[in-house]
Short mmCIF file of C-alpha atoms in Angstrom, two decimals:
data_model
loop_
_atom_site.label_atom_id
_atom_site.label_comp_id
_atom_site.label_asym_id
_atom_site.label_seq_id
_atom_site.Cartn_x
_atom_site.Cartn_y
_atom_site.Cartn_z
CA MET A 139 -7.92 13.42 -24.12
CA ASN A 140 -4.48 11.96 -24.88
CA ILE A 141 -3.21 9.12 -22.65
CA THR A 142 0.44 8.03 -22.66
CA VAL A 143 1.80 5.02 -20.75
CA THR A 144 5.51 4.72 -19.97
CA ALA A 145 7.37 1.94 -18.16
CA ASP A 146 9.84 3.29 -15.59
CA THR A 147 12.34 1.53 -13.35
CA PHE A 148 13.59 2.81 -10.00
CA ARG A 149 16.58 1.17 -8.33
CA LEU A 150 16.05 0.05 -4.75
CA ALA A 151 18.42 1.14 -2.01
CA GLN A 152 18.93 -2.52 -1.12
CA VAL A 153 17.52 -5.93 -2.02
CA PHE A 154 13.91 -6.15 -0.85
CA THR A 155 12.60 -9.61 0.10
CA ILE A 156 9.17 -10.89 1.11
CA SER A 157 7.93 -14.48 1.43
CA ARG A 158 7.21 -14.60 -2.33
CA GLY A 159 10.67 -13.52 -3.53
CA SER A 160 13.24 -10.73 -3.83
CA ARG A 161 13.71 -7.67 -6.03
CA THR A 162 16.38 -5.05 -6.67
CA GLU A 163 14.24 -2.52 -8.54
CA ALA A 164 10.71 -1.18 -8.70
CA LYS A 165 9.10 -1.45 -12.12
CA VAL A 166 6.17 0.92 -12.51
CA LEU A 167 3.93 2.38 -15.19
CA THR A 168 3.61 6.15 -15.44
CA VAL A 169 0.42 7.49 -17.00
CA LYS A 170 0.22 10.98 -18.47
CA ILE A 171 -3.16 12.40 -19.50
CA GLU A 172 -3.24 15.61 -21.53
CA LYS A 173 -6.39 17.60 -22.22
CA ASP A 174 -6.79 21.23 -23.26
CA GLY A 175 -3.15 21.98 -22.49
CA VAL A 176 -3.30 20.54 -18.98
CA THR A 177 -1.42 17.40 -17.90
CA GLY A 178 -2.30 14.94 -15.14
CA TRP A 179 -0.01 12.22 -13.81
CA GLY A 180 -0.54 8.82 -12.19
CA GLU A 181 1.50 5.73 -11.37
CA CYS A 182 0.75 2.08 -10.79
CA VAL A 183 2.68 -1.07 -9.94
CA PRO A 184 1.44 -4.14 -11.83
CA TYR A 185 1.53 -7.03 -9.40
CA ALA A 186 2.12 -10.67 -10.36
CA ARG A 187 0.07 -11.83 -7.33
CA TYR A 188 -2.97 -10.51 -9.20
CA ASN A 189 -1.85 -11.78 -12.63
CA GLU A 190 -0.76 -8.31 -13.74
CA THR A 191 2.28 -7.54 -15.89
CA LEU A 192 3.64 -4.29 -17.30
CA GLU A 193 2.42 -5.44 -20.72
CA SER A 194 -1.07 -6.52 -19.66
CA VAL A 195 -1.74 -3.34 -17.69
CA THR A 196 -0.41 -1.18 -20.53
CA ALA A 197 -2.77 -2.96 -22.92
CA GLU A 198 -5.74 -2.32 -20.60
CA ILE A 199 -4.97 1.39 -20.51
CA GLU A 200 -4.32 1.70 -24.24
CA ALA A 201 -7.67 0.03 -25.00
CA LEU A 202 -9.62 2.80 -23.27
CA PRO A 203 -11.83 5.04 -25.43
CA ALA A 204 -10.68 8.51 -26.45
CA GLU A 205 -13.03 10.29 -24.04
CA PHE A 206 -14.52 9.31 -20.69
CA THR A 207 -15.09 10.79 -17.26
CA ARG A 208 -13.54 9.61 -14.02
CA GLU A 209 -16.94 8.26 -13.01
CA GLU A 210 -17.25 6.32 -16.28
CA LEU A 211 -13.74 4.93 -15.78
CA GLN A 212 -14.95 2.97 -12.74
CA ASP A 213 -17.00 0.77 -15.11
CA LEU A 214 -14.53 0.75 -18.00
CA LEU A 215 -11.77 -1.01 -16.04
CA PRO A 216 -11.86 -3.42 -13.10
CA ALA A 217 -10.23 -2.63 -9.76
CA GLY A 218 -6.50 -2.99 -10.24
CA ALA A 219 -3.30 -1.29 -11.33
CA ALA A 220 -4.51 -0.03 -14.73
CA ARG A 221 -7.51 1.81 -13.34
CA ASN A 222 -5.41 3.15 -10.48
CA ALA A 223 -2.91 4.98 -12.67
CA VAL A 224 -5.61 6.43 -14.92
CA ASP A 225 -7.90 7.39 -12.04
CA CYS A 226 -5.11 9.19 -10.18
CA ALA A 227 -3.98 10.95 -13.34
CA MET A 228 -7.56 12.15 -13.84
CA TRP A 229 -7.70 13.48 -10.27
CA ASP A 230 -4.48 15.41 -10.97
CA LEU A 231 -5.87 16.68 -14.28
CA GLU A 232 -9.16 17.77 -12.70
CA ALA A 233 -7.37 19.56 -9.86
CA LYS A 234 -5.11 21.50 -12.22
CA THR A 235 -8.00 22.32 -14.55
CA ALA A 236 -10.13 23.60 -11.66
CA GLY A 237 -7.26 25.49 -10.03
CA LYS A 238 -7.89 23.58 -6.81
CA SER A 239 -6.14 20.81 -4.92
CA ALA A 240 -7.24 17.19 -5.17
CA ARG A 241 -7.89 17.40 -1.46
CA GLU A 242 -10.39 20.19 -2.04
CA LEU A 243 -12.06 18.27 -4.86
CA ALA A 244 -12.41 15.30 -2.52
CA GLY A 245 -14.03 17.48 0.14
CA LEU A 246 -11.34 16.73 2.71
CA ASP A 247 -10.00 18.98 5.43
CA ALA A 248 -6.44 20.28 5.27
CA LEU A 249 -3.95 17.43 5.03
CA ALA A 250 -1.41 16.75 7.76
CA PRO A 251 1.69 14.54 7.80
CA GLU A 252 1.13 10.95 8.93
CA ILE A 253 3.69 8.74 10.67
CA THR A 254 4.49 5.95 8.24
CA ALA A 255 5.77 2.46 8.82
CA TYR A 256 9.22 1.58 7.51
CA THR A 257 9.49 -1.95 6.14
CA LEU A 258 12.31 -4.31 7.07
CA SER A 259 13.09 -6.85 4.36
CA LEU A 260 12.84 -10.58 5.11
CA ASP A 261 16.32 -11.90 5.99
CA THR A 262 18.21 -13.91 8.59
CA PRO A 263 17.50 -13.00 12.22
CA GLU A 264 20.97 -11.47 12.48
CA LYS A 265 20.51 -9.29 9.40
CA MET A 266 17.01 -8.27 10.49
CA GLN A 267 18.33 -7.25 13.92
CA GLU A 268 20.92 -5.11 12.16
CA GLN A 269 18.19 -3.53 9.99
CA ALA A 270 16.08 -2.90 13.08
CA ALA A 271 18.96 -1.31 14.97
CA GLU A 272 19.76 0.98 12.03
CA ASN A 273 16.13 2.11 11.97
CA ALA A 274 15.38 2.06 15.69
CA PHE A 275 14.87 5.83 15.56
CA ARG A 276 11.72 5.26 13.51
CA PRO A 277 8.51 5.09 15.57
CA LEU A 278 6.87 2.39 13.42
CA LEU A 279 8.58 -0.63 11.85
CA LYS A 280 6.97 -3.24 9.63
CA ILE A 281 8.46 -6.72 9.49
CA LYS A 282 8.08 -8.98 6.47
CA LEU A 283 7.63 -12.54 7.72
CA GLY A 284 5.74 -15.58 6.43
CA THR A 285 8.13 -18.53 6.88
CA PRO A 286 8.21 -21.50 9.27
CA ASP A 287 11.12 -19.85 11.14
CA ASP A 288 9.67 -16.48 12.03
CA MET A 289 10.02 -16.41 15.83
CA PRO A 290 13.81 -15.84 15.84
CA ARG A 291 13.32 -13.00 13.33
CA LEU A 292 10.65 -11.35 15.44
CA GLU A 293 12.73 -11.66 18.60
CA ALA A 294 15.74 -10.22 16.76
CA VAL A 295 13.84 -7.19 15.48
CA ARG A 296 12.45 -6.43 18.91
CA ALA A 297 15.96 -6.66 20.35
CA GLY A 298 17.27 -4.31 17.66
CA ALA A 299 14.49 -1.73 18.06
CA PRO A 300 13.17 -2.02 21.63
CA ASP A 301 11.15 1.21 21.54
CA SER A 302 9.58 1.10 18.07
CA THR A 303 6.02 0.01 17.46
CA ILE A 304 6.09 -3.15 15.36
CA ILE A 305 3.58 -4.44 12.83
CA VAL A 306 3.97 -7.79 11.09
CA ASP A 307 3.12 -8.74 7.49
CA ALA A 308 3.04 -12.47 6.80
CA ASN A 309 2.06 -12.01 3.11
CA GLU A 310 -0.27 -15.06 3.30
CA GLY A 311 2.68 -17.18 4.47
CA TRP A 312 1.27 -18.81 7.63
CA SER A 313 -1.19 -21.60 8.29
CA ALA A 314 -3.93 -21.30 10.92
CA GLU A 315 -1.87 -23.53 13.23
CA VAL A 316 1.27 -21.43 12.85
CA TYR A 317 -0.67 -18.23 13.48
CA ALA A 318 -2.32 -19.69 16.60
CA ASP A 319 1.10 -20.76 17.93
CA LEU A 320 2.64 -17.34 17.24
CA ALA A 321 -0.22 -15.18 18.56
CA PRO A 322 0.81 -15.23 22.26
CA HIS A 323 4.36 -14.32 21.29
CA LEU A 324 3.12 -11.45 19.15
CA VAL A 325 1.40 -10.09 22.25
CA ARG A 326 4.50 -10.65 24.39
CA LEU A 327 6.70 -8.77 21.93
CA GLY A 328 4.30 -5.85 21.65
CA VAL A 329 3.22 -6.35 18.04
CA ALA A 330 0.45 -3.84 17.24
CA LEU A 331 -1.00 -5.48 14.11
CA VAL A 332 -0.74 -8.64 12.00
CA GLU A 333 -1.29 -8.25 8.27
CA GLN A 334 -2.77 -11.11 6.20
CA PRO A 335 -1.54 -14.09 8.23
CA LEU A 336 -3.35 -16.71 6.09
CA PRO A 337 -3.79 -17.10 2.32
CA ALA A 338 -6.78 -15.12 1.08
CA GLY A 339 -8.53 -18.31 -0.05
CA GLU A 340 -8.07 -19.97 3.34
CA ASP A 341 -8.92 -17.15 5.71
CA ASP A 342 -12.25 -18.65 6.80
CA ALA A 343 -10.06 -20.37 9.40
CA LEU A 344 -9.87 -17.00 11.18
CA ILE A 345 -13.58 -17.17 12.02
CA GLY A 346 -13.91 -17.92 15.70
CA MET A 347 -10.16 -17.70 16.34
CA GLU A 348 -8.91 -15.47 19.10
CA ARG A 349 -7.37 -12.27 17.77
CA PRO A 350 -5.33 -10.90 20.68
CA VAL A 351 -3.53 -8.68 18.15
CA PRO A 352 -5.64 -6.88 15.50
CA VAL A 353 -5.64 -8.76 12.20
CA CYS A 354 -5.58 -6.79 8.95
CA ALA A 355 -6.92 -7.90 5.57
CA ASP A 356 -4.55 -7.11 2.70
CA GLU A 357 -4.74 -9.65 -0.12
CA SER A 358 -8.29 -10.43 1.10
CA CYS A 359 -9.46 -6.84 0.62
CA HIS A 360 -9.46 -5.10 -2.75
CA ASP A 361 -12.46 -2.77 -2.91
CA ARG A 362 -15.90 -2.35 -1.36
CA THR A 363 -17.11 -5.66 -2.81
CA SER A 364 -14.59 -7.41 -0.52
CA LEU A 365 -16.12 -6.17 2.71
CA PRO A 366 -18.92 -8.77 3.12
CA LYS A 367 -16.34 -11.58 2.97
CA LEU A 368 -14.26 -10.09 5.81
CA LYS A 369 -16.84 -10.29 8.59
CA GLY A 370 -15.68 -12.20 11.63
CA LYS A 371 -12.15 -12.58 10.28
CA TYR A 372 -10.50 -9.17 10.34
CA ASP A 373 -10.35 -6.04 12.46
CA VAL A 374 -8.55 -3.77 9.98
CA VAL A 375 -8.53 -3.37 6.19
CA ASN A 376 -5.43 -2.39 4.22
CA ILE A 377 -6.35 0.03 1.44
CA LYS A 378 -3.90 0.09 -1.46
CA LEU A 379 -4.68 2.14 -4.54
CA ASP A 380 -3.29 -0.54 -6.85
CA LYS A 381 -5.93 -2.90 -5.42
CA THR A 382 -8.87 -0.50 -5.26
CA GLY A 383 -8.21 0.76 -8.76
CA GLY A 384 -7.52 4.34 -7.77
CA LEU A 385 -8.26 7.13 -5.34
CA THR A 386 -11.96 7.29 -6.23
CA GLU A 387 -12.71 3.78 -4.95
CA ALA A 388 -10.13 4.02 -2.15
CA LEU A 389 -11.96 6.94 -0.54
CA LYS A 390 -15.28 5.10 -0.81
CA LEU A 391 -13.78 1.91 0.62
CA ARG A 392 -12.31 3.85 3.53
CA ASP A 393 -15.65 5.45 4.39
CA GLU A 394 -17.61 2.19 4.08
CA ALA A 395 -15.05 0.20 6.07
CA LEU A 396 -15.10 2.73 8.89
CA ALA A 397 -18.90 2.74 8.86
CA GLU A 398 -18.87 -1.05 9.24
CA GLY A 399 -16.58 -0.86 12.26
CA TYR A 400 -13.23 -1.71 10.70
CA LYS A 401 -10.11 0.30 11.34
CA VAL A 402 -8.09 1.39 8.33
CA MET A 403 -4.52 0.86 7.23
CA VAL A 404 -3.29 2.57 4.06
CA GLY A 405 -0.53 0.67 2.31
CA CYS A 406 1.41 0.64 -0.94
CA MET A 407 3.34 -1.42 -3.41
CA VAL A 408 7.02 -0.55 -3.88
CA GLY A 409 6.74 2.53 -6.08
CA SER A 410 7.79 6.16 -6.31
CA SER A 411 6.45 9.29 -4.64
CA LEU A 412 3.97 9.69 -7.50
CA ALA A 413 2.27 6.45 -6.47
CA MET A 414 2.17 7.45 -2.78
CA ALA A 415 0.92 11.01 -3.31
CA PRO A 416 -2.81 10.23 -3.82
CA ALA A 417 -2.71 7.72 -0.95
CA THR A 418 -1.81 10.50 1.49
CA LEU A 419 -5.41 11.69 1.11
CA VAL A 420 -6.76 8.29 2.16
CA ALA A 421 -4.26 8.00 5.02
CA GLN A 422 -5.55 10.97 6.97
CA GLY A 423 -6.44 9.67 10.44
CA ALA A 424 -5.74 6.03 9.54
CA MET A 425 -4.83 3.57 12.29
CA ILE A 426 -1.67 2.64 10.35
CA THR A 427 -0.04 4.45 7.43
CA ASP A 428 2.41 2.37 5.40
CA LEU A 429 3.54 4.60 2.53
CA ASP A 430 7.26 3.97 2.71
CA GLY A 431 7.80 3.01 -0.95
CA PRO A 432 10.02 6.04 -1.69
CA LEU A 433 12.13 5.34 1.41
CA LEU A 434 13.10 1.98 -0.10
CA LEU A 435 14.31 3.54 -3.37
CA ALA A 436 17.79 4.67 -4.36
CA GLU A 437 16.16 7.19 -6.74
CA ASP A 438 12.76 8.89 -6.90
CA ARG A 439 10.72 11.43 -8.86
CA ASP A 440 12.12 14.91 -9.48
CA VAL A 441 9.77 16.39 -6.87
CA PRO A 442 9.58 13.67 -4.19
CA LEU A 443 7.38 13.49 -1.15
CA ASN A 444 8.86 14.91 2.04
CA PHE A 445 9.51 12.40 4.84
CA ASP A 446 10.68 13.62 8.24
CA SER A 447 10.11 12.99 11.93
CA ALA A 448 6.47 14.08 11.53
CA GLY A 449 5.91 11.42 8.87
CA VAL A 450 5.02 11.55 5.19
CA HIS A 451 3.81 15.01 4.15
CA PRO A 452 1.13 15.78 1.56
CA PRO A 453 2.45 16.17 -2.01
CA LYS A 454 3.53 19.42 -3.56
CA PRO A 455 1.44 20.40 -6.61
CA ALA A 456 4.49 19.92 -8.83
CA LEU A 457 4.34 16.20 -8.00
CA TRP A 458 0.59 15.55 -7.97
CA GLY A 459 -2.77 16.93 -6.92
#
């Protein structure tokens, strides 16, 4: 089994800003696994929030043994970007080798398109209202917030897109007091979900707090081992393959979270269609699908995912799976 890791850069269509900073490009790692004349592909986005860099994740992948199974991989690497890219490449390799789709290998029913959120970058209220108006045709908008001055932004987005469903991502940027103050306004403005309002290390403050709008764990939820720490704090878990360490764990996390009474959101880092493709399997029937990474890019893979009014469609075999 021959594994190759390549760093790729995709220009963004516009500057993308969250509470932690701004970017103009998506830097990803592409993994190619070749075995017996068959090639599987995967992609990951190393994330500084989890102390990952392109170099550190590349080193993790290059240190893997020459031969291992996808099941053995789960113990060879921790949950994170490195395992994600390799795991997804192995799913692709197994599907092509077996002459089946990854969906069939996973035992899933036929895949359908899922309406995906479209993320509005953090900006001034005026600029965010402009963004919202330009995208008011989209049924689901996601707003990046997480500052002390979020109410004018939220009001502006609702004014710009009066008919869209809105979800809010604070990226750990609020305190318990700020969240409590904002909660009634979130209800008033028809917000359907709040993602990670408090820092992951301070989210015990959510225990006992009223949650008039469903609260979703993002940075607080990585894989199945996270679930016991979420009780009493969250209503929804955000499953991202770069956090779970691949499709294998993501599917197990989804099933266990649903069994424990959580609803599921399937999210992404800012990456290409190759990164989103495996996540479309996890997103089937999810409460919220947020796989808009390719929509934020100025350039994408040669065979991109199809996005239309029905949502994000399952990948073509030429892309993945």
